[in-house]
Amino acid sequence: MSEIINIEHVRRSEITDIEHVRLAETERFFWHYYSLFYIATLPIYAGISLLPKGRGHLTVNHLLRATWLGGGAGIVGGGAIEYIRFKELDS
């Protein structure tokens, strides 16, 4: 979807097709960044907590909380990136 589309010259059915494509792309970015941050958070948190100046102990509860927070940050980050990308396409 690298083409810039002039919405004024597009039929209504084509506009809804474009909206469905954008919605699917946005959802794909949400899940992509969610899984990326979810997976990346675990080793980062484990490394930080095992450093000499870190907490010094790992618990399952803390690891689960870190992965959920990382996944949430991924969803927010992916949504923000996709929002900015579509705003630039509309301009």
N, CA and C of each residue as an Amber inpcrd file, in Angstrom:
protein
   273
   0.8380000  -1.1720000   0.0000000   0.0000000   0.0000000   0.0000000
   0.8820000   1.2340000   0.0000000   1.7970000   1.2810000  -0.9500000
   2.7230000   2.3950000  -1.0090000   2.1730000   3.5570000  -1.8320000
   1.0700000   3.3560000  -2.5360000   0.5020000   4.4310000  -3.3350000
  -0.2860000   5.3900000  -2.4540000  -0.2150000   6.6550000  -2.7980000
  -1.0270000   7.6460000  -2.1080000  -2.3250000   7.7690000  -2.8890000
  -3.4410000   7.6030000  -2.2020000  -4.7420000   7.5540000  -2.8640000
  -5.4790000   8.8570000  -2.6080000  -6.0010000   9.4580000  -3.6790000
  -6.8230000  10.6440000  -3.5540000  -8.2430000  10.1760000  -3.2790000
  -8.7170000  10.3710000  -2.0630000 -10.0070000   9.8470000  -1.6250000
 -11.1660000  10.4690000  -2.4040000 -11.0350000  11.6800000  -2.9050000
 -12.1330000  12.3510000  -3.5810000 -12.5330000  11.6580000  -4.8760000
 -11.6080000  10.9580000  -5.5140000 -11.8920000  10.3290000  -6.8040000
 -12.1250000   8.8250000  -6.6880000 -12.3850000   8.3540000  -5.5000000
 -12.5690000   6.9260000  -5.2880000 -14.0300000   6.6500000  -4.9430000
 -14.5600000   5.5620000  -5.4730000 -15.9430000   5.1960000  -5.1730000
 -16.0730000   4.7430000  -3.7180000 -17.3000000   4.7740000  -3.2220000
 -17.5610000   4.4270000  -1.8220000 -17.1590000   2.9820000  -1.5170000
 -17.4150000   2.0500000  -2.4170000 -17.0600000   0.6530000  -2.1700000
 -15.5470000   0.4890000  -2.0750000 -14.8160000   1.2640000  -2.8650000
 -13.3670000   1.1940000  -2.7890000 -12.8440000   1.7990000  -1.4940000
 -13.5430000   2.8090000  -0.9850000 -13.1390000   3.4150000   0.2810000
 -13.2820000   2.4040000   1.4100000 -14.3820000   1.6540000   1.4330000
 -14.5380000   0.6660000   2.4970000 -13.5030000  -0.4370000   2.3620000
 -13.1150000  -0.7780000   1.1300000 -12.0410000  -1.7550000   0.9480000
 -10.7300000  -1.2320000   1.5210000 -10.4530000   0.0360000   1.2890000
  -9.2300000   0.6510000   1.8150000  -9.2720000   0.6520000   3.3450000
 -10.4360000   0.9590000   3.9150000 -10.5640000   0.9640000   5.3720000
 -10.3460000  -0.4310000   5.9470000 -10.8440000  -1.4540000   5.2630000
 -10.6310000  -2.8260000   5.7400000  -9.1620000  -3.2150000   5.6650000
  -8.4840000  -2.7910000   4.6140000  -7.0560000  -3.0760000   4.4960000
  -6.2890000  -2.3770000   5.6040000  -6.6210000  -1.1340000   5.8780000
  -5.9500000  -0.3930000   6.9510000  -6.2050000  -1.0290000   8.3120000
  -7.4340000  -1.4720000   8.5420000  -7.7550000  -2.1220000   9.8020000
  -6.9640000  -3.4220000   9.9640000  -6.8650000  -4.1950000   8.8920000
  -6.0980000  -5.4400000   8.9480000  -4.6160000  -5.1630000   9.1710000
  -4.0820000  -4.1460000   8.5180000  -2.6760000  -3.7770000   8.7090000
  -2.4210000  -3.3170000  10.1460000  -3.3370000  -2.5310000  10.6940000
  -3.1810000  -2.0570000  12.0600000  -3.2050000  -3.2200000  13.0420000
  -4.1340000  -4.1410000  12.8420000  -4.1990000  -5.3040000  13.7240000
  -2.9410000  -6.1560000  13.6120000  -2.4120000  -6.2850000  12.4100000
  -1.1860000  -7.0540000  12.2180000  -0.0290000  -6.4020000  12.9560000
   0.0590000  -5.0690000  12.9150000   1.1210000  -4.3640000  13.6330000
   0.9580000  -4.5160000  15.1390000  -0.2880000  -4.4510000  15.6390000
  -0.5110000  -4.6580000  17.0700000   0.0650000  -5.9900000  17.5150000
  -0.2740000  -7.0660000  16.8250000   0.1800000  -8.3980000  17.2260000
   1.6640000  -8.5860000  16.9970000   2.1950000  -7.9750000  15.9410000
   3.6280000  -8.0960000  15.6720000   4.4350000  -7.4610000  16.8050000
   4.1020000  -6.2430000  17.1480000   4.8420000  -5.5580000  18.2110000
   4.5550000  -6.1520000  19.5860000   3.3420000  -6.6620000  19.8070000
   3.0380000  -7.3370000  21.0610000   3.9560000  -8.5350000  21.2490000
   4.0480000  -9.3790000  20.2360000   4.8820000 -10.5770000  20.3630000
   6.3650000 -10.2130000  20.4550000   6.7830000  -9.1950000  19.7250000
   8.1790000  -8.7750000  19.7710000   8.5640000  -8.2860000  21.1660000
   7.7670000  -7.3990000  21.7320000   8.0690000  -6.8610000  23.0610000
   7.8640000  -7.9140000  24.1450000   6.8660000  -8.7730000  23.9800000
   6.6020000  -9.8270000  24.9540000   7.8020000 -10.7530000  25.0730000
   8.3610000 -11.1400000  23.9320000   9.5030000 -12.0540000  23.9330000
  10.7780000 -11.3500000  24.3850000  10.9740000 -10.1090000  23.9770000
  12.2010000  -9.3870000  24.3080000  12.2620000  -8.9710000  25.7690000
  11.1170000  -8.8070000  26.4090000  11.1010000  -8.3230000  27.7860000
  11.6620000  -9.3370000  28.7680000  11.4030000 -10.5990000  28.5420000
  11.8300000 -11.6360000  29.4860000  13.3450000 -11.6700000  29.6950000
  14.1660000 -11.7760000  28.6370000  15.6080000 -11.7830000  28.8930000
  16.1430000 -10.4420000  29.4040000  15.5340000  -9.3560000  28.9820000
  15.9790000  -8.0410000  29.4700000  15.7170000  -7.9260000  30.9710000
  14.5210000  -8.3020000  31.3990000  14.1880000  -8.2240000  32.8230000
  15.0520000  -9.1760000  33.6400000  15.2490000 -10.3790000  33.1330000
  16.0810000 -11.3500000  33.8550000  17.5090000 -10.8380000  33.9920000
  18.0420000 -10.2550000  32.9270000  19.3970000  -9.7150000  32.9760000
  19.5330000  -8.5740000  33.9520000  18.5480000  -7.6850000  33.9580000
  18.6080000  -6.5380000  34.8680000  18.4740000  -6.9840000  36.3220000
  17.5870000  -7.9270000  36.5800000  17.3860000  -8.3260000  37.9700000
  18.5410000  -9.1710000  38.5080000  19.3290000  -9.7780000  37.6330000
  20.4660000 -10.5760000  38.0910000  21.7740000  -9.7880000  38.1630000
  21.7610000  -8.5460000  37.7010000  22.9490000  -7.6980000  37.8220000
  23.2430000  -7.4480000  39.3020000  24.5010000  -7.1540000  39.6360000
  24.8470000  -6.9270000  41.0550000  24.0390000  -5.8110000  41.7260000
  23.6890000  -4.7580000  40.9830000  22.9220000  -3.6730000  41.5870000
  21.4260000  -3.8340000  41.3630000  21.0090000  -4.9420000  40.7640000
  19.5940000  -5.1940000  40.5310000  18.9040000  -5.7250000  41.7690000
  17.7380000  -6.2880000  41.5850000  16.9720000  -6.8140000  42.7170000
  17.6310000  -8.0410000  43.3160000  18.2730000  -8.8530000  42.4890000
  18.9900000  -9.9990000  43.0090000  18.1750000 -11.2710000  43.1110000
  16.8880000 -11.2310000  42.8230000  16.0910000 -12.4490000  42.8570000
  15.0480000 -12.4220000  41.7500000  14.7760000 -13.5910000  41.2350000
  13.7520000 -13.7380000  40.2020000  12.5850000 -14.5250000  40.7640000
  11.3990000 -14.0710000  40.4720000  10.2100000 -14.8380000  40.8230000
   9.3450000 -14.9710000  39.5740000   8.5440000 -15.9980000  39.5480000
   7.6580000 -16.2220000  38.4020000   6.6780000 -15.0600000  38.2740000
   6.1920000 -14.5670000  39.3880000   5.2420000 -13.4580000  39.3620000
   5.8550000 -12.2180000  38.7080000   7.0850000 -11.8920000  39.0420000
   7.7500000 -10.7310000  38.4540000   8.0130000 -10.9380000  36.9660000
   8.4000000 -12.1500000  36.5750000   8.6270000 -12.4220000  35.1540000
   7.3350000 -12.3020000  34.3500000   6.2440000 -12.8280000  34.8860000
   4.9630000 -12.7260000  34.1940000   4.5040000 -11.2780000  34.0860000
   4.6800000 -10.5240000  35.1700000   4.2940000  -9.1150000  35.1390000
   5.1200000  -8.3490000  34.1130000   6.4090000  -8.6490000  34.0390000
   7.2760000  -7.9650000  33.0780000   6.8780000  -8.2930000  31.6440000
   6.5280000  -9.5510000  31.3730000   6.1440000  -9.9030000  30.0060000
   4.8110000  -9.2740000  29.6320000   3.8780000  -9.1950000  30.5690000
   2.6090000  -8.5450000  30.2680000   2.8000000  -7.0490000  30.0280000
   3.6320000  -6.4200000  30.8320000   3.9040000  -4.9930000  30.6280000
   4.6270000  -4.7600000  29.3050000   5.5640000  -5.6510000  28.9750000
   6.2550000  -5.5390000  27.6960000   5.3050000  -5.7200000  26.5270000
   4.3850000  -6.6730000  26.6340000   3.3910000  -6.8690000  25.5850000
   2.4740000  -5.6700000  25.4390000   2.0650000  -5.0970000  26.5500000
   1.2360000  -3.8910000  26.4980000   1.9580000  -2.7210000  25.8600000
   3.2330000  -2.5760000  26.1940000   4.0330000  -1.5140000  25.5610000
   4.1650000  -1.7700000  24.0650000   4.2600000  -3.0290000  23.6710000
   4.3360000  -3.3600000  22.2570000   3.0640000  -3.0200000  21.5090000
   1.9130000  -3.2760000  22.1360000   0.6360000  -2.9370000  21.5020000
   0.5100000  -1.4250000  21.3370000   0.8390000  -0.6870000  22.3770000
   0.7550000   0.7780000  22.3070000   1.7510000   1.3220000  21.2800000
   2.9750000   0.7900000  21.2950000   3.9830000   1.2450000  20.3310000
   3.6130000   0.9040000  18.9050000   3.1150000  -0.3000000  18.6720000
   2.6990000  -0.6960000  17.3200000   1.5350000   0.1340000  16.8280000
   0.5830000   0.4050000  17.7140000  -0.5470000   1.2540000  17.3330000
  -0.1200000   2.6730000  17.0130000   0.8130000   3.2000000  17.7850000
   1.2960000   4.5640000  17.5270000   2.0440000   4.6410000  16.2040000
   2.8670000   3.6440000  15.9210000   3.5990000   3.6310000  14.6540000
   2.6350000   3.5490000  13.4850000   1.6390000   2.6840000  13.5920000
   0.6700000   2.5230000  12.5140000  -0.1820000   3.7810000  12.3530000
  -0.5520000   4.4230000  13.4430000  -1.3300000   5.6540000  13.3750000
  -0.5440000   6.7450000  12.6500000   0.7110000   6.9080000  13.0020000
   1.5460000   7.9140000  12.3520000   1.7180000   7.5970000  10.8720000
   1.9080000   6.3220000  10.5650000   2.0920000   5.9250000   9.1740000
   0.8490000   6.2450000   8.3320000  -0.3450000   5.9530000   8.8530000
  -1.5630000   6.2260000   8.1060000  -1.8800000   7.7090000   8.0480000
  -1.5090000   8.4570000   9.0840000  -1.7050000   9.9050000   9.0320000
  -0.8470000  10.5280000   7.9330000   0.3780000  10.0100000   7.7490000
   1.2440000  10.5110000   6.6860000   0.6980000  10.1280000   5.3080000
   0.0670000   8.9600000   5.1900000  -0.5140000   8.5640000   3.9150000
  -1.7180000   9.4400000   3.5500000  -2.4820000   9.8500000   4.5600000
  -3.6540000  10.6840000   4.2990000  -3.2890000  12.1190000   3.9550000
  -2.1340000  12.5660000   4.3870000  -1.7400000  13.9670000   4.1420000
  -1.3470000  14.2020000   2.7120000
